[in-house]
């Protein structure tokens, strides 16, 4: 039998992490959490999660940064907002999940070859480069980076899409790409300034 | 070292709702800006527009009036009377060149300690942004044009030498103040 | 034995107050008999230097009318104060600022620009403005200058008594002279008129119901008014309740509402604020929109409530104007 | 000439209030700064001004230092103004030569910068010093108290308050909106934690009320108007037409079986809609008074229309078998009209209770969608032996194979429905944990079903409550800590087919569960009555942000309101259980008796008066007074104030265009000097 | 009536049937839709996971372009676009810091976003601006006998929409009834279809789609009507994979706009039912009276 010590020491906490998250727009109400579990109760994906959404809330509030950022839960959130709608304390749990995803990406602590953050990154990149998303290209890029073998399994889907006229290899673009780029650049600069 | 300027707010709170709400804010240990000085009246209907103008003239940067919510006045309708005065006064103050944000009427019930806090903080911030009204300083500045002349007259009189003395005082009736 | 010396002087005023002295009619003879007039520019030729040459306090009483808005007026006010035992603010302008003080809603520049440049009845293509001084033929006369602020007399010098009105009535003037000459004077600073509001002597008072609730306000030109009925009961702003009596309700007798020239009672610090409070409190509506609609009939609250009293009001002047 | 003004000798005291003030305000600095102000004879700081030594200090100083004005800077005047006025008076001064400065609630407790708080205290103190110079000696007026009391609401709170007063020999009017007194408690089956039968403990009290010589019981009646003030209220009560002459009805109920409607077919509100009644009915067997009611909305004797006066039109189409059955008693009167009664009382106790949360507002729990979802109050009636099913717990939907109604084999009770939720009501309704366990016990007893309680936190703070929880654990009831996400009829597994499925996180186990049950019970929370706003205005009370009536002080005056002579008891002030309700009702009755037995109240002398010489008779003030205290003397053409009617709001003072009205304690000069004072600091 | 039209990337790609059917339907109802000039991707659910500020700025560019166009009502048919644009509006109103960042960023290219435009969903517009009466008048071929399970998905009703209930929406139900269809009551109206998890974590994502398909069939529906291109894609395109993994669940999923086109009697190339992988069963032949009226 493989037994593991599960105790948490104070040193395991990253002091201030909870406050930091709660300071982000949309995440303020977390301090009101009463751990009732409604979020988990309504979450369609909670049955696959390593920590239930409720547990994630408590881990954040208690500064267990590493546990939270490395959890599967944040990546399983499909942004359906059921938890946010039903939370009796009006905590915007979905937005907190977004914030945790951002932090995990920034700190590169998400599981390797895990398709969800890769999709998010590729998505973002495509918006930057072209201003619009072409689903076919996006999905292809994701598979190439995570599991090229699995892409083969998608061939049938592609065929079907082609049959119904929904498959396109054209990369849609906006005209004023430099305009969008400048906007994004400005946000970056402002953020850097704020951090400095 | 001079203190940085912060706004001065004179507040007139009705005894039953807003004053009690401010007490509640205290009991609840809510924290708000210290710029407001509360004067307790029985009802917002007692607030004479003269009080508001007087407060502004004496150096308040803003005046806050707090009363019971419409329909909730302890004295039935005193707050409506204040509301009516306030509506015209606000318009008149604009004609006097005073920003309407400087005078504020708020309905705050006895239970709304939190609202006392938000209103005072918000108003303090707004006034901070507007800057001082500074009526006493303005009065002094306006009256500087008088000093010019007073000085000139003094100088001229000094040059002209003393006035004729009271050689022939004017005959006057004996005065009894009644 | 010589008689008490009396001076009359006018500053920023229309001249109506001077008329009033003449309006004493035959009573003026009685006055003239008892006093020596040492200054009365409207009727007699005295020079300032004659006054300046008088010993201090040698004038028994000076009746000064008009507001103080020019440097010359200020100078004379200071001079007459020195020369007089009693300085009496005579009429609304001297007491309260009067009509001239409505200029306190504008800057000096605005006033000058309008009067010398923009006034439609003006022919001044060169847009010439009066100068403080100019040199011609080797001489440099100094001209009186417009102040930024129009002031009451007591905002410039110490005042002993006030005779209110635009203009003061002959009766009040006569009574004031009698009081002065008899030496039976009220405490310093008193207004020599009854300390009770105009309604007290207005014949229309009886027609005002006890349940007035305003739904709209009208201005005098917006209707034909019942000559026997209280103006307020007809929805016309009448300043009577906030204005001293003593005029014999002259305006309301002439079917015009009171405009407040006698100023407030002694208990009031700001006539306009009090009138506003009284009128608004009695508006019928309870919702903001309804209240605003009713009060829309008072388009110019400053002009309405401070027609005579702006300089004497608590704020004195539009506050964002330059000093 | 006026007499020479007496020299001002002000005594100033600043209270540390332990650390409450002193930790944020430099009290010594405040005293030193006030000391220098003109008229101040002495300025002291002291640890606790409201303590006996603090009060004695004031009294001694008045004598030794010949003080003639007193200012105390401490807590809110609403708390201790009375105390210090008393000390001032005990020192030999008129109590109104005193003024109080609030540097605790308005200063030390709400600020965080000691220097700023101290500056503020100085300014407020200076304002009081300037103000108190203008104070005048005033007299307190004593007003006699009318000894009768009005109790509004005939639930357990109203019943207990009325009985307490009546037993003490006071005359009581008990006004109830429904046809019978009893309130919510009359609907309950058993009461927690002792499980004694609600009816058994309540109905004797109800009939006592009905027959007590000191109680005038008016059911089916509304309070429509309240005038006056403490000790002297005039109250108008509308007695709604019940089409029965109460004095003639013997309660034989012969009319009911003889109604032309053979079967009951109209919604029975007392049974939460689970049963039916006829147009002529008695709400429940033990109803007090034992007088039937006719519902004009459904009785055939009435057309569906209204007379100009609002009363329903009598149609005369029915055979009137009820009248026949009533016979010589002649108690039925279809022409009866609403009747207005006017009574005079000195005190009022408001016990208007609560309403239960509308479970339909939480759609995720399926109330109204799924028939087998019930509210807790429905279950109370369902398990009640005198309820619509005679105490049998049967499901609304679903039949056994033999066609008989089905009994549930598994039941889920969901706590906190409409409580602890920002989207509905944020408060804890306080009784649901306990009554949910009570219902779990009763349902188990009736059905032997598997019981699940879904709770966020178990709240059992009461005598014997935790023990009751323990008993339930012993009974095998499942307690799952988790707020239910949804109730649904969509099945994932064969055993879920045909059941209601509860999806919830078992937060203690850390797993999400789906639990199929036959019956779901929603433990609905307590809410203020729908018309609480109107009732509040009627009695001049305040409501908290949550809508419950506001007590004057949460700790020290829990049954008083901000209006003297109006008291609160029971759930109209906030959710509470029966023991607390009864205790509060007793306290409210005692508070009323304090006033009655003292015989008078003291009135704050803050009334207004008109300066007769100065009044021009402009009449501007007259329409402003809501109490018609301002009258016009036609003879002298001047207004005057009837001091007995004036309540001291000062609205007329603020509006008098010639400042010819003065309000005692709030004179213009006093307020102007206060304004000057608060703006005097740098 | 004229609206700014924000199609979003999906309506130009795999969700083209939505656009192809919605535009003719709206035109048929007299609604003018002007495609937003040079619109960009709203950011969908993915961008928020990477950078909140940039996600807001990108979405705000579209709002700024809409404001510039003078059309204050932005019609966003895709659920994700609708949510993201609305969320951006909320953030800009609620958080001064965010407002400032975005304003400064837009300023660099001469754009301004005052937050004055309203982001609207076609359902909202159909029910509240156009009205069901007007819709009914256009119905020439009532969907009699067609049992439709209305599927709203998660993102249009929560958490920012105000035009319908967040837990139990009914606007599409009422619309479908107006078209003459029979609405199937089911408790999964707003349950998640799996979103992008169908591609990234199929075992979790596809299961959610499977539950929806299975339950719709169980409740007797002929067709599922949806408002979201991603929902439609998951329920339709992943169909073979779902059937292979669990059990065959043969039920077509179409856009509500396709059903509208059908009921309005629009030509096939404006109803585009051929874009779906599972054929819809043919409607009962129109009643003779109705046919005569045509």
CSV table of C-alpha atoms in Angstrom, one decimal, chain C residues 43-200:
chain,number,residue,atom,x,y,z
C,43,UNK,CA,-29.9,120.1,-5.5
C,44,UNK,CA,-27.0,122.3,-4.4
C,45,UNK,CA,-23.5,123.0,-5.5
C,46,UNK,CA,-20.9,121.9,-3.0
C,47,UNK,CA,-17.4,120.7,-3.7
C,48,UNK,CA,-15.9,117.6,-2.3
C,49,UNK,CA,-13.1,119.7,-1.0
C,50,UNK,CA,-15.6,121.7,1.1
C,51,UNK,CA,-16.6,118.5,2.8
C,52,UNK,CA,-13.0,117.3,3.1
C,53,UNK,CA,-12.3,120.6,4.8
C,54,UNK,CA,-14.9,120.0,7.5
C,55,UNK,CA,-13.7,118.9,10.8
C,56,UNK,CA,-14.2,115.1,11.5
C,57,UNK,CA,-17.6,114.3,13.0
C,58,UNK,CA,-18.8,117.8,12.2
C,59,UNK,CA,-21.7,116.6,10.2
C,60,UNK,CA,-24.5,115.4,12.4
C,61,UNK,CA,-26.0,112.9,10.0
C,62,UNK,CA,-25.3,111.8,6.4
C,63,UNK,CA,-28.0,110.1,4.4
C,64,UNK,CA,-26.2,108.2,1.8
C,65,UNK,CA,-28.1,106.3,-1.0
C,66,UNK,CA,-26.8,104.0,-3.6
C,67,UNK,CA,-24.5,101.0,-3.6
C,68,UNK,CA,-20.8,101.2,-3.7
C,69,UNK,CA,-19.4,100.1,-7.0
C,70,UNK,CA,-16.9,102.7,-8.1
C,71,UNK,CA,-13.8,103.9,-6.4
C,72,UNK,CA,-15.1,107.4,-6.2
C,73,UNK,CA,-18.2,106.2,-4.3
C,74,UNK,CA,-16.0,104.3,-2.0
C,75,UNK,CA,-13.8,107.3,-1.4
C,76,UNK,CA,-16.8,109.5,-0.6
C,77,UNK,CA,-18.3,106.9,1.7
C,78,UNK,CA,-15.1,106.8,3.6
C,79,UNK,CA,-14.8,110.6,3.7
C,80,UNK,CA,-18.4,111.1,4.8
C,81,UNK,CA,-18.1,108.4,7.5
C,82,UNK,CA,-15.2,110.4,8.9
C,83,UNK,CA,-17.1,113.6,8.9
C,84,UNK,CA,-20.4,112.3,10.2
C,85,UNK,CA,-21.6,111.3,13.6
C,86,UNK,CA,-24.4,109.3,12.1
C,87,UNK,CA,-24.0,107.6,8.7
C,88,UNK,CA,-27.4,106.4,7.5
C,89,UNK,CA,-27.7,103.9,4.6
C,90,UNK,CA,-30.6,105.4,2.8
C,91,UNK,CA,-32.6,103.1,0.5
C,92,UNK,CA,-32.3,99.6,-0.8
C,93,UNK,CA,-29.0,100.1,-2.7
C,94,UNK,CA,-27.1,101.4,0.2
C,95,UNK,CA,-28.7,99.0,2.6
C,96,UNK,CA,-28.7,95.8,0.5
C,97,UNK,CA,-26.9,96.5,-2.8
C,98,UNK,CA,-30.2,97.1,-4.6
C,99,UNK,CA,-30.6,96.7,-8.3
C,100,UNK,CA,-27.0,97.6,-9.1
C,101,UNK,CA,-25.9,94.6,-7.1
C,102,UNK,CA,-27.5,92.3,-9.6
C,103,UNK,CA,-24.2,93.0,-11.5
C,104,UNK,CA,-22.6,90.7,-8.9
C,105,UNK,CA,-23.7,87.8,-11.1
C,106,UNK,CA,-21.2,89.0,-13.7
C,107,UNK,CA,-17.6,89.9,-13.8
C,108,UNK,CA,-16.4,93.4,-14.3
C,109,UNK,CA,-15.2,92.4,-17.7
C,110,UNK,CA,-18.6,91.0,-18.7
C,111,UNK,CA,-20.3,94.2,-17.5
C,112,UNK,CA,-17.9,96.5,-19.4
C,113,UNK,CA,-17.9,94.4,-22.5
C,114,UNK,CA,-21.7,94.4,-22.6
C,115,UNK,CA,-22.0,98.1,-21.9
C,116,UNK,CA,-19.3,99.4,-24.2
C,117,UNK,CA,-19.3,96.7,-26.9
C,118,UNK,CA,-22.3,94.4,-27.1
C,119,UNK,CA,-25.2,96.5,-26.0
C,120,UNK,CA,-27.6,96.7,-29.0
C,121,UNK,CA,-28.5,100.3,-28.3
C,122,UNK,CA,-24.8,101.4,-28.4
C,123,UNK,CA,-23.0,103.3,-31.0
C,124,UNK,CA,-19.3,102.7,-30.1
C,125,UNK,CA,-17.7,101.2,-33.1
C,126,UNK,CA,-14.2,101.9,-31.7
C,127,UNK,CA,-15.2,100.0,-28.6
C,128,UNK,CA,-13.7,102.6,-26.5
C,129,UNK,CA,-13.7,101.9,-22.8
C,130,UNK,CA,-13.3,104.4,-20.0
C,131,UNK,CA,-9.7,104.6,-18.9
C,132,UNK,CA,-8.4,105.0,-15.4
C,133,UNK,CA,-6.4,107.9,-16.4
C,134,UNK,CA,-5.4,109.7,-19.6
C,135,UNK,CA,-3.1,112.5,-20.5
C,136,UNK,CA,-4.2,115.3,-22.6
C,137,UNK,CA,-2.6,118.7,-22.9
C,138,UNK,CA,-0.1,117.8,-20.3
C,139,UNK,CA,-2.8,117.0,-17.7
C,140,UNK,CA,-3.6,113.6,-16.3
C,141,UNK,CA,-7.1,113.3,-14.9
C,142,UNK,CA,-7.9,110.2,-12.9
C,143,UNK,CA,-11.3,108.6,-13.5
C,144,UNK,CA,-13.3,106.7,-11.1
C,145,UNK,CA,-13.0,102.9,-11.6
C,146,UNK,CA,-15.5,100.2,-11.5
C,147,UNK,CA,-15.0,97.7,-8.7
C,148,UNK,CA,-15.2,94.0,-9.3
C,149,UNK,CA,-17.8,93.7,-6.6
C,150,UNK,CA,-20.9,95.8,-5.9
C,151,UNK,CA,-21.2,96.4,-2.2
C,152,UNK,CA,-23.6,97.7,0.4
C,153,UNK,CA,-22.6,100.8,2.3
C,154,UNK,CA,-21.9,98.8,5.4
C,155,UNK,CA,-19.6,96.5,3.6
C,156,UNK,CA,-17.4,99.5,3.0
C,157,UNK,CA,-17.8,101.7,6.1
C,158,UNK,CA,-19.5,101.5,9.5
C,159,UNK,CA,-23.2,102.3,9.3
C,160,UNK,CA,-25.4,103.5,12.1
C,161,UNK,CA,-28.9,103.2,10.7
C,162,UNK,CA,-30.7,102.0,7.7
C,163,UNK,CA,-33.8,103.5,6.0
C,164,UNK,CA,-35.1,100.8,3.7
C,165,UNK,CA,-36.9,101.0,0.4
C,166,UNK,CA,-36.6,101.5,-3.3
C,167,UNK,CA,-37.1,104.2,-2.6
C,168,UNK,CA,-37.8,104.8,1.0
C,169,UNK,CA,-41.2,106.3,1.6
C,170,UNK,CA,-41.6,110.0,2.6
C,171,UNK,CA,-43.2,108.8,5.8
C,172,UNK,CA,-40.2,106.7,6.8
C,173,UNK,CA,-37.9,109.5,5.9
C,174,UNK,CA,-39.8,112.0,7.9
C,175,UNK,CA,-40.0,109.7,10.9
C,176,UNK,CA,-36.3,109.1,10.7
C,177,UNK,CA,-35.6,112.8,10.7
C,178,UNK,CA,-37.9,113.2,13.6
C,179,UNK,CA,-36.2,110.5,15.5
C,180,UNK,CA,-32.7,111.9,14.7
C,181,UNK,CA,-33.6,115.4,15.7
C,182,UNK,CA,-35.4,114.3,18.8
C,183,UNK,CA,-32.5,112.2,19.8
C,184,UNK,CA,-34.7,109.2,20.6
C,185,UNK,CA,-32.8,106.6,18.6
C,186,UNK,CA,-33.0,102.8,18.4
C,187,UNK,CA,-29.8,100.8,19.0
C,188,UNK,CA,-27.1,101.2,16.5
C,189,UNK,CA,-27.5,99.1,13.4
C,190,UNK,CA,-31.3,99.3,13.4
C,191,UNK,CA,-33.4,99.5,10.4
C,192,UNK,CA,-35.8,102.3,10.7
C,193,UNK,CA,-38.9,100.4,9.7
C,194,UNK,CA,-41.2,97.9,11.3
C,195,UNK,CA,-39.6,94.5,12.1
C,196,UNK,CA,-42.5,92.6,10.7
C,197,UNK,CA,-43.1,91.2,7.2
C,198,UNK,CA,-45.1,93.1,4.6
C,199,UNK,CA,-48.2,90.8,4.8
C,200,UNK,CA,-48.9,92.5,8.1
